[in-house]
Amino acid sequence: MLLKRILFLLTFSVFILGSTGSSMAATGTITLKDVGSFHVGGEVVTLSDLPVKEVQAIPGGPVRKSDPNGDYQAGQMYVQYMIQANPVSEYPLLMWHGGGLTGVTWETKPDGNPGWHSYFLRAGFSTYVSDAVERGRASWARYPEIVKSEPEHRTQNSGWGMFRIGPSDGYATDPTKRVAFPEQQFPSESFDQFWKQAVARWTTSNSEAIKAYGQLMDKVGPSILVAHSQGGSYGLTVCQNAPDKFKALVLLEPAGAPDPAKVDASKVKDVKYLVIWGDFFDKSKLWTTYRANVEKYLDAVKKAGGTVDIIDLPAMGIKGNTHMFMMDRNSDQIAAMAVDWLKKQNLAK
Amino acid sequence: MLLKRILFLLTFSVFILGSTGSSMAATGTITLKDVGSFHVGGEVVTLSDLPVKEVQAIPGGPVRKSDPNGDYQAGQMYVQYMIQANPVSEYPLLMWHGGGLTGVTWETKPDGNPGWHSYFLRAGFSTYVSDAVERGRASWARYPEIVKSEPEHRTQNSGWGMFRIGPSDGYATDPTKRVAFPEQQFPSESFDQFWKQAVARWTTSNSEAIKAYGQLMDKVGPSILVAHSQGGSYGLTVCQNAPDKFKALVLLEPAGAPDPAKVDASKVKDVKYLVIWGDFFDKSKLWTTYRANVEKYLDAVKKAGGTVDIIDLPAMGIKGNTHMFMMDRNSDQIAAMAVDWLKKQNLAK
């Protein structure tokens, strides 16, 4: 295993050193032929026999009745697209966020610096950035009448450890008293700003999310997926369901994967996989477990003849990356590796 | 009053006929020097003494504890910006949506055609499209612990009448059985698709929304505001609070306004106002009341020396526009009028 890792690193280092310097993509203009959005998936759900309320929506305006009985949309997701006038790839780049977050994940870093979305746009990719079912602009349906369970709102306290900024008990309300991992790369002084992006999530809606993502793939067609955490987990599953819709998956710390005993891994052998892992796994039992599940699946894909490349950042000497490495100080450096890899797969000019 | 209206229409018709044809803006590429987003406003709220739960976020993954005690962000709003390489105006264009909706209002029409956002981008404006506090990507905080009241999820049934697609009792679950106003311009066959954009809203959070919008203005500086419905109501109030931050307000059926008896209307006399009204007001008591409140305020602004132009679409012979006229079939025609008006105010090249 160690030998395999060293051999991989040697090969990969040569590839990185030989790259054409995509980090240049951080500057330059973006010329689009189309900007817009759509919702995909979802269905009408009808409620009845609920009590009617009275509300005053505009201060000073009239009181009006609010009758909750009637038709709602539930289960749809939101997708914003930016189509390049001259794309570097014939395939669009889809960006799927992680749990408790939205597509904003890609748009900005909490220190105000540009995120991966801007990076990939400047690199010439057409993008589709989405909000998963029930999050952000996807909208969420009434509970408990439509969605049967309660949402989870994550605290900043839990996010600090969950996203491996620092130890689980390292968070304090007072920013000056927080304990981060030594030499970690997250702009931790902007952690409160980051948390403004956090949204409620339902832990019971995976099947609805997977269904809507499948409908997105039917609509958009063969694509390159860049997915983070829970989004990576969804990506691996949706790709198993419709491998012809994916050219490549660039997975940033996917949080889960199909059970290889329950799926046919050879179905996805023509899809190219790049998986990127950050630092501090030895500090998190939860992430060690998640990673092991993912590696088990990817090993099965490899054995079935698939292409799976892995970037283990700390093993390459790139230290201190958190679970949110698309927001870390060196996020451009990692984005450049992903772009170079896509070029190597002949998926970008 | 009738004479005044005829005189206005004559003047306005000449202006429209003499326009340079901004509807051409519907085609052509968009060259941006920057794309990104941020959250503005909000604060940390700490909860304690709540029971701890157990959740399984990833199917097959481990069960984890979910402790709701700790720090949350509440009261922030979301803003996505697209900055032109060569803007037609030295001022950015802010787009504020209406109640129960998000910035998606501007991005797309439910029939899939491009919306006002794309129109104004193609016309060369830099844009800031936002989601108001608690809606869409702004995120919403726990209730009843942080937000004290329950949200309202609007039914499709109520939206049909509220947005003046048809009479209040004209909605049916079966699309073929819906009754729309004759010759109305909304793509009503896509009404279900439109409703996928609808989000929960709190009717009690106006002061939080107004506060965050004020913080947005502090951050962005003097701007042109395009605002719809409740967003227009917020715009009129935020402009009263900080008139130096607004060059012009283009208001699409604002749903409310400050009470002129309680504010000094002369404070905003240097801001240019354009208000656009659609059709079917005689079919809606609620909208007749809202409109009367707005007109009372705008009359006070005019009397204080302000510039208030009004486009009453049906009075100009443009019939059938609903409350959602930025999504109506003739939305480009109305956007072109707004762009022409901005040019007339020397706010665009």
PDB file of N, CA, C and O in Angstrom, chain A residues 10-68:
ATOM      1  N   LEU A  10       4.962   9.727  -7.279  1.00  0.00           N
ATOM      2  CA  LEU A  10       6.018  10.013  -8.250  1.00  0.00           C
ATOM      3  C   LEU A  10       5.396  10.357  -9.610  1.00  0.00           C
ATOM      4  O   LEU A  10       5.695  11.375 -10.216  1.00  0.00           O
ATOM      5  N   THR A  11       4.471   9.477 -10.055  1.00  0.00           N
ATOM      6  CA  THR A  11       3.808   9.704 -11.340  1.00  0.00           C
ATOM      7  C   THR A  11       3.091  11.039 -11.335  1.00  0.00           C
ATOM      8  O   THR A  11       3.193  11.844 -12.256  1.00  0.00           O
ATOM      9  N   PHE A  12       2.378  11.265 -10.215  1.00  0.00           N
ATOM     10  CA  PHE A  12       1.549  12.450 -10.157  1.00  0.00           C
ATOM     11  C   PHE A  12       2.386  13.718 -10.110  1.00  0.00           C
ATOM     12  O   PHE A  12       2.053  14.715 -10.742  1.00  0.00           O
ATOM     13  N   SER A  13       3.498  13.647  -9.388  1.00  0.00           N
ATOM     14  CA  SER A  13       4.356  14.823  -9.278  1.00  0.00           C
ATOM     15  C   SER A  13       4.876  15.228 -10.646  1.00  0.00           C
ATOM     16  O   SER A  13       4.882  16.408 -11.005  1.00  0.00           O
ATOM     17  N   VAL A  14       5.266  14.228 -11.429  1.00  0.00           N
ATOM     18  CA  VAL A  14       5.765  14.515 -12.776  1.00  0.00           C
ATOM     19  C   VAL A  14       4.670  15.214 -13.585  1.00  0.00           C
ATOM     20  O   VAL A  14       4.884  16.230 -14.240  1.00  0.00           O
ATOM     21  N   PHE A  15       3.460  14.659 -13.462  1.00  0.00           N
ATOM     22  CA  PHE A  15       2.323  15.232 -14.187  1.00  0.00           C
ATOM     23  C   PHE A  15       2.088  16.683 -13.741  1.00  0.00           C
ATOM     24  O   PHE A  15       1.921  17.589 -14.556  1.00  0.00           O
ATOM     25  N   ILE A  16       2.156  16.929 -12.427  1.00  0.00           N
ATOM     26  CA  ILE A  16       1.931  18.296 -11.926  1.00  0.00           C
ATOM     27  C   ILE A  16       3.036  19.236 -12.393  1.00  0.00           C
ATOM     28  O   ILE A  16       2.773  20.330 -12.884  1.00  0.00           O
ATOM     29  N   LEU A  17       4.286  18.758 -12.290  1.00  0.00           N
ATOM     30  CA  LEU A  17       5.401  19.613 -12.703  1.00  0.00           C
ATOM     31  C   LEU A  17       5.329  19.927 -14.190  1.00  0.00           C
ATOM     32  O   LEU A  17       5.713  20.999 -14.637  1.00  0.00           O
ATOM     33  N   GLY A  18       4.796  18.952 -14.946  1.00  0.00           N
ATOM     34  CA  GLY A  18       4.697  19.137 -16.387  1.00  0.00           C
ATOM     35  C   GLY A  18       3.463  19.912 -16.829  1.00  0.00           C
ATOM     36  O   GLY A  18       3.230  20.078 -18.014  1.00  0.00           O
ATOM     37  N   SER A  19       2.678  20.368 -15.882  1.00  0.00           N
ATOM     38  CA  SER A  19       1.416  21.031 -16.228  1.00  0.00           C
ATOM     39  C   SER A  19       1.666  22.392 -16.865  1.00  0.00           C
ATOM     40  O   SER A  19       2.722  22.987 -16.731  1.00  0.00           O
ATOM     41  N   THR A  20       0.656  22.879 -17.537  1.00  0.00           N
ATOM     42  CA  THR A  20       0.798  24.119 -18.296  1.00  0.00           C
ATOM     43  C   THR A  20       0.454  25.351 -17.458  1.00  0.00           C
ATOM     44  O   THR A  20       0.302  26.435 -17.997  1.00  0.00           O
ATOM     45  N   GLY A  21       0.295  25.143 -16.178  1.00  0.00           N
ATOM     46  CA  GLY A  21       0.095  26.296 -15.296  1.00  0.00           C
ATOM     47  C   GLY A  21      -1.314  26.861 -15.321  1.00  0.00           C
ATOM     48  O   GLY A  21      -1.524  28.030 -15.586  1.00  0.00           O
ATOM     49  N   SER A  22      -2.304  26.016 -15.034  1.00  0.00           N
ATOM     50  CA  SER A  22      -3.684  26.478 -15.067  1.00  0.00           C
ATOM     51  C   SER A  22      -3.990  27.481 -13.970  1.00  0.00           C
ATOM     52  O   SER A  22      -5.057  28.074 -13.970  1.00  0.00           O
ATOM     53  N   SER A  23      -3.088  27.654 -13.024  1.00  0.00           N
ATOM     54  CA  SER A  23      -3.375  28.618 -11.963  1.00  0.00           C
ATOM     55  C   SER A  23      -3.458  30.030 -12.534  1.00  0.00           C
ATOM     56  O   SER A  23      -3.977  30.934 -11.917  1.00  0.00           O
ATOM     57  N   MET A  24      -2.983  30.203 -13.765  1.00  0.00           N
ATOM     58  CA  MET A  24      -3.170  31.470 -14.479  1.00  0.00           C
ATOM     59  C   MET A  24      -4.649  31.782 -14.649  1.00  0.00           C
ATOM     60  O   MET A  24      -5.040  32.919 -14.871  1.00  0.00           O
ATOM     61  N   ALA A  25      -5.486  30.730 -14.552  1.00  0.00           N
ATOM     62  CA  ALA A  25      -6.919  30.912 -14.768  1.00  0.00           C
ATOM     63  C   ALA A  25      -7.545  31.857 -13.749  1.00  0.00           C
ATOM     64  O   ALA A  25      -8.673  32.283 -13.913  1.00  0.00           O
ATOM     65  N   ALA A  26      -6.826  32.186 -12.696  1.00  0.00           N
ATOM     66  CA  ALA A  26      -7.394  33.059 -11.664  1.00  0.00           C
ATOM     67  C   ALA A  26      -7.577  34.499 -12.139  1.00  0.00           C
ATOM     68  O   ALA A  26      -8.199  35.295 -11.468  1.00  0.00           O
ATOM     69  N   THR A  27      -7.041  34.838 -13.304  1.00  0.00           N
ATOM     70  CA  THR A  27      -7.241  36.192 -13.831  1.00  0.00           C
ATOM     71  C   THR A  27      -7.896  36.130 -15.210  1.00  0.00           C
ATOM     72  O   THR A  27      -8.096  35.054 -15.758  1.00  0.00           O
ATOM     73  N   GLY A  28      -8.213  37.298 -15.782  1.00  0.00           N
ATOM     74  CA  GLY A  28      -8.802  37.326 -17.120  1.00  0.00           C
ATOM     75  C   GLY A  28     -10.302  37.446 -17.084  1.00  0.00           C
ATOM     76  O   GLY A  28     -10.931  37.173 -16.058  1.00  0.00           O
ATOM     77  N   THR A  29     -10.884  37.866 -18.218  1.00  0.00           N
ATOM     78  CA  THR A  29     -12.335  38.035 -18.262  1.00  0.00           C
ATOM     79  C   THR A  29     -13.030  36.724 -18.607  1.00  0.00           C
ATOM     80  O   THR A  29     -12.397  35.745 -19.010  1.00  0.00           O
ATOM     81  N   ILE A  30     -14.352  36.733 -18.438  1.00  0.00           N
ATOM     82  CA  ILE A  30     -15.198  35.568 -18.697  1.00  0.00           C
ATOM     83  C   ILE A  30     -16.234  36.001 -19.729  1.00  0.00           C
ATOM     84  O   ILE A  30     -16.993  36.945 -19.472  1.00  0.00           O
ATOM     85  N   THR A  31     -16.239  35.351 -20.883  1.00  0.00           N
ATOM     86  CA  THR A  31     -17.211  35.750 -21.905  1.00  0.00           C
ATOM     87  C   THR A  31     -18.277  34.666 -22.056  1.00  0.00           C
ATOM     88  O   THR A  31     -17.987  33.527 -22.436  1.00  0.00           O
ATOM     89  N   LEU A  32     -19.511  35.046 -21.731  1.00  0.00           N
ATOM     90  CA  LEU A  32     -20.622  34.091 -21.683  1.00  0.00           C
ATOM     91  C   LEU A  32     -21.593  34.359 -22.822  1.00  0.00           C
ATOM     92  O   LEU A  32     -21.836  35.511 -23.182  1.00  0.00           O
ATOM     93  N   LYS A  33     -22.149  33.274 -23.348  1.00  0.00           N
ATOM     94  CA  LYS A  33     -23.217  33.486 -24.331  1.00  0.00           C
ATOM     95  C   LYS A  33     -24.585  33.332 -23.677  1.00  0.00           C
ATOM     96  O   LYS A  33     -25.589  33.719 -24.264  1.00  0.00           O
ATOM     97  N   ASP A  34     -24.598  32.788 -22.455  1.00  0.00           N
ATOM     98  CA  ASP A  34     -25.890  32.583 -21.794  1.00  0.00           C
ATOM     99  C   ASP A  34     -25.711  32.493 -20.281  1.00  0.00           C
ATOM    100  O   ASP A  34     -24.758  31.858 -19.804  1.00  0.00           O
ATOM    101  N   VAL A  35     -26.618  33.115 -19.561  1.00  0.00           N
ATOM    102  CA  VAL A  35     -26.673  33.046 -18.093  1.00  0.00           C
ATOM    103  C   VAL A  35     -28.127  32.836 -17.721  1.00  0.00           C
ATOM    104  O   VAL A  35     -28.993  33.551 -18.226  1.00  0.00           O
ATOM    105  N   GLY A  36     -28.407  31.897 -16.845  1.00  0.00           N
ATOM    106  CA  GLY A  36     -29.795  31.698 -16.441  1.00  0.00           C
ATOM    107  C   GLY A  36     -29.904  30.602 -15.402  1.00  0.00           C
ATOM    108  O   GLY A  36     -28.887  30.150 -14.857  1.00  0.00           O
ATOM    109  N   SER A  37     -31.121  30.193 -15.112  1.00  0.00           N
ATOM    110  CA  SER A  37     -31.303  29.136 -14.121  1.00  0.00           C
ATOM    111  C   SER A  37     -32.598  28.384 -14.404  1.00  0.00           C
ATOM    112  O   SER A  37     -33.417  28.812 -15.207  1.00  0.00           O
ATOM    113  N   PHE A  38     -32.740  27.264 -13.758  1.00  0.00           N
ATOM    114  CA  PHE A  38     -33.998  26.507 -13.846  1.00  0.00           C
ATOM    115  C   PHE A  38     -34.149  25.645 -12.603  1.00  0.00           C
ATOM    116  O   PHE A  38     -33.185  25.424 -11.871  1.00  0.00           O
ATOM    117  N   HIS A  39     -35.356  25.211 -12.373  1.00  0.00           N
ATOM    118  CA  HIS A  39     -35.604  24.174 -11.374  1.00  0.00           C
ATOM    119  C   HIS A  39     -35.899  22.878 -12.117  1.00  0.00           C
ATOM    120  O   HIS A  39     -36.522  22.901 -13.185  1.00  0.00           O
ATOM    121  N   VAL A  40     -35.450  21.768 -11.557  1.00  0.00           N
ATOM    122  CA  VAL A  40     -35.691  20.472 -12.188  1.00  0.00           C
ATOM    123  C   VAL A  40     -36.168  19.490 -11.112  1.00  0.00           C
ATOM    124  O   VAL A  40     -35.772  19.595  -9.952  1.00  0.00           O
ATOM    125  N   GLY A  41     -37.041  18.582 -11.517  1.00  0.00           N
ATOM    126  CA  GLY A  41     -37.579  17.606 -10.573  1.00  0.00           C
ATOM    127  C   GLY A  41     -38.728  18.187  -9.770  1.00  0.00           C
ATOM    128  O   GLY A  41     -39.185  19.294 -10.024  1.00  0.00           O
ATOM    129  N   GLY A  42     -39.152  17.424  -8.791  1.00  0.00           N
ATOM    130  CA  GLY A  42     -40.243  17.878  -7.933  1.00  0.00           C
ATOM    131  C   GLY A  42     -41.607  17.532  -8.493  1.00  0.00           C
ATOM    132  O   GLY A  42     -41.740  17.123  -9.647  1.00  0.00           O
ATOM    133  N   GLU A  43     -42.591  17.698  -7.644  1.00  0.00           N
ATOM    134  CA  GLU A  43     -43.957  17.351  -8.044  1.00  0.00           C
ATOM    135  C   GLU A  43     -44.946  18.097  -7.166  1.00  0.00           C
ATOM    136  O   GLU A  43     -44.594  18.619  -6.107  1.00  0.00           O
ATOM    137  N   VAL A  44     -46.185  18.148  -7.632  1.00  0.00           N
ATOM    138  CA  VAL A  44     -47.242  18.794  -6.850  1.00  0.00           C
ATOM    139  C   VAL A  44     -47.671  17.875  -5.706  1.00  0.00           C
ATOM    140  O   VAL A  44     -47.869  16.677  -5.905  1.00  0.00           O
ATOM    141  N   VAL A  45     -47.768  18.455  -4.506  1.00  0.00           N
ATOM    142  CA  VAL A  45     -48.319  17.750  -3.350  1.00  0.00           C
ATOM    143  C   VAL A  45     -49.490  18.593  -2.835  1.00  0.00           C
ATOM    144  O   VAL A  45     -49.357  19.803  -2.684  1.00  0.00           O
ATOM    145  N   THR A  46     -50.612  17.952  -2.593  1.00  0.00           N
ATOM    146  CA  THR A  46     -51.813  18.675  -2.154  1.00  0.00           C
ATOM    147  C   THR A  46     -52.078  18.433  -0.667  1.00  0.00           C
ATOM    148  O   THR A  46     -52.063  17.290  -0.217  1.00  0.00           O
ATOM    149  N   LEU A  47     -52.278  19.521   0.078  1.00  0.00           N
ATOM    150  CA  LEU A  47     -52.632  19.413   1.497  1.00  0.00           C
ATOM    151  C   LEU A  47     -54.078  19.866   1.701  1.00  0.00           C
ATOM    152  O   LEU A  47     -54.557  20.755   1.003  1.00  0.00           O
ATOM    153  N   SER A  48     -54.721  19.258   2.688  1.00  0.00           N
ATOM    154  CA  SER A  48     -56.104  19.670   2.979  1.00  0.00           C
ATOM    155  C   SER A  48     -56.378  19.568   4.477  1.00  0.00           C
ATOM    156  O   SER A  48     -55.588  18.997   5.229  1.00  0.00           O
ATOM    157  N   ASP A  49     -57.481  20.148   4.903  1.00  0.00           N
ATOM    158  CA  ASP A  49     -57.963  20.075   6.295  1.00  0.00           C
ATOM    159  C   ASP A  49     -57.043  20.755   7.311  1.00  0.00           C
ATOM    160  O   ASP A  49     -57.042  20.391   8.485  1.00  0.00           O
ATOM    161  N   LEU A  50     -56.236  21.720   6.860  1.00  0.00           N
ATOM    162  CA  LEU A  50     -55.402  22.482   7.792  1.00  0.00           C
ATOM    163  C   LEU A  50     -56.121  23.787   8.150  1.00  0.00           C
ATOM    164  O   LEU A  50     -56.877  24.323   7.339  1.00  0.00           O
ATOM    165  N   PRO A  51     -55.887  24.336   9.359  1.00  0.00           N
ATOM    166  CA  PRO A  51     -56.583  25.574   9.748  1.00  0.00           C
ATOM    167  C   PRO A  51     -56.093  26.791   8.957  1.00  0.00           C
ATOM    168  O   PRO A  51     -54.920  26.882   8.606  1.00  0.00           O
ATOM    169  N   VAL A  52     -56.987  27.727   8.690  1.00  0.00           N
ATOM    170  CA  VAL A  52     -56.666  28.972   7.980  1.00  0.00           C
ATOM    171  C   VAL A  52     -56.140  30.000   8.982  1.00  0.00           C
ATOM    172  O   VAL A  52     -56.640  30.094  10.099  1.00  0.00           O
ATOM    173  N   LYS A  53     -55.075  30.736   8.603  1.00  0.00           N
ATOM    174  CA  LYS A  53     -54.505  31.767   9.487  1.00  0.00           C
ATOM    175  C   LYS A  53     -54.707  33.161   8.890  1.00  0.00           C
ATOM    176  O   LYS A  53     -55.049  33.299   7.720  1.00  0.00           O
ATOM    177  N   GLU A  54     -54.419  34.199   9.689  1.00  0.00           N
ATOM    178  CA  GLU A  54     -54.445  35.579   9.186  1.00  0.00           C
ATOM    179  C   GLU A  54     -53.049  36.179   9.305  1.00  0.00           C
ATOM    180  O   GLU A  54     -52.389  36.030  10.336  1.00  0.00           O
ATOM    181  N   VAL A  55     -52.581  36.837   8.263  1.00  0.00           N
ATOM    182  CA  VAL A  55     -51.243  37.451   8.308  1.00  0.00           C
ATOM    183  C   VAL A  55     -51.291  38.871   7.742  1.00  0.00           C
ATOM    184  O   VAL A  55     -52.163  39.210   6.940  1.00  0.00           O
ATOM    185  N   GLN A  56     -50.314  39.686   8.172  1.00  0.00           N
ATOM    186  CA  GLN A  56     -50.148  41.033   7.628  1.00  0.00           C
ATOM    187  C   GLN A  56     -48.738  41.081   7.032  1.00  0.00           C
ATOM    188  O   GLN A  56     -47.759  41.230   7.737  1.00  0.00           O
ATOM    189  N   ALA A  57     -48.661  40.940   5.725  1.00  0.00           N
ATOM    190  CA  ALA A  57     -47.352  40.761   5.090  1.00  0.00           C
ATOM    191  C   ALA A  57     -46.605  42.076   4.946  1.00  0.00           C
ATOM    192  O   ALA A  57     -45.385  42.111   5.029  1.00  0.00           O
ATOM    193  N   ILE A  58     -47.301  43.156   4.704  1.00  0.00           N
ATOM    194  CA  ILE A  58     -46.676  44.459   4.496  1.00  0.00           C
ATOM    195  C   ILE A  58     -47.051  45.346   5.671  1.00  0.00           C
ATOM    196  O   ILE A  58     -48.240  45.501   5.957  1.00  0.00           O
ATOM    197  N   PRO A  59     -46.055  45.948   6.364  1.00  0.00           N
ATOM    198  CA  PRO A  59     -46.415  46.812   7.507  1.00  0.00           C
ATOM    199  C   PRO A  59     -47.352  47.926   7.042  1.00  0.00           C
ATOM    200  O   PRO A  59     -47.079  48.599   6.053  1.00  0.00           O
ATOM    201  N   GLY A  60     -48.443  48.093   7.724  1.00  0.00           N
ATOM    202  CA  GLY A  60     -49.417  49.104   7.341  1.00  0.00           C
ATOM    203  C   GLY A  60     -50.389  48.625   6.279  1.00  0.00           C
ATOM    204  O   GLY A  60     -51.385  49.290   6.000  1.00  0.00           O
ATOM    205  N   GLY A  61     -50.094  47.489   5.679  1.00  0.00           N
ATOM    206  CA  GLY A  61     -50.976  46.934   4.650  1.00  0.00           C
ATOM    207  C   GLY A  61     -52.129  46.180   5.300  1.00  0.00           C
ATOM    208  O   GLY A  61     -52.178  46.033   6.524  1.00  0.00           O
ATOM    209  N   PRO A  62     -53.027  45.722   4.466  1.00  0.00           N
ATOM    210  CA  PRO A  62     -54.191  45.038   5.025  1.00  0.00           C
ATOM    211  C   PRO A  62     -53.860  43.650   5.571  1.00  0.00           C
ATOM    212  O   PRO A  62     -52.886  43.038   5.144  1.00  0.00           O
ATOM    213  N   VAL A  63     -54.681  43.200   6.520  1.00  0.00           N
ATOM    214  CA  VAL A  63     -54.562  41.823   7.003  1.00  0.00           C
ATOM    215  C   VAL A  63     -55.182  40.911   5.958  1.00  0.00           C
ATOM    216  O   VAL A  63     -56.201  41.239   5.366  1.00  0.00           O
ATOM    217  N   ARG A  64     -54.510  39.794   5.686  1.00  0.00           N
ATOM    218  CA  ARG A  64     -55.095  38.852   4.724  1.00  0.00           C
ATOM    219  C   ARG A  64     -55.111  37.445   5.294  1.00  0.00           C
ATOM    220  O   ARG A  64     -54.352  37.126   6.201  1.00  0.00           O
ATOM    221  N   LYS A  65     -55.973  36.621   4.734  1.00  0.00           N
ATOM    222  CA  LYS A  65     -56.044  35.218   5.153  1.00  0.00           C
ATOM    223  C   LYS A  65     -54.893  34.442   4.518  1.00  0.00           C
ATOM    224  O   LYS A  65     -54.504  34.719   3.384  1.00  0.00           O
ATOM    225  N   SER A  66     -54.344  33.493   5.243  1.00  0.00           N
ATOM    226  CA  SER A  66     -53.348  32.586   4.694  1.00  0.00           C
ATOM    227  C   SER A  66     -53.882  31.167   4.854  1.00  0.00           C
ATOM    228  O   SER A  66     -53.922  30.616   5.954  1.00  0.00           O
ATOM    229  N   ASP A  67     -54.335  30.617   3.744  1.00  0.00           N
ATOM    230  CA  ASP A  67     -54.948  29.286   3.750  1.00  0.00           C
ATOM    231  C   ASP A  67     -53.909  28.263   3.289  1.00  0.00           C
ATOM    232  O   ASP A  67     -53.523  28.252   2.127  1.00  0.00           O
ATOM    233  N   PRO A  68     -53.438  27.414   4.191  1.00  0.00           N
ATOM    234  CA  PRO A  68     -52.383  26.464   3.835  1.00  0.00           C
ATOM    235  C   PRO A  68     -52.882  25.266   3.017  1.00  0.00           C
ATOM    236  O   PRO A  68     -52.072  24.443   2.586  1.00  0.00           O
TER     237      PRO A  68
END
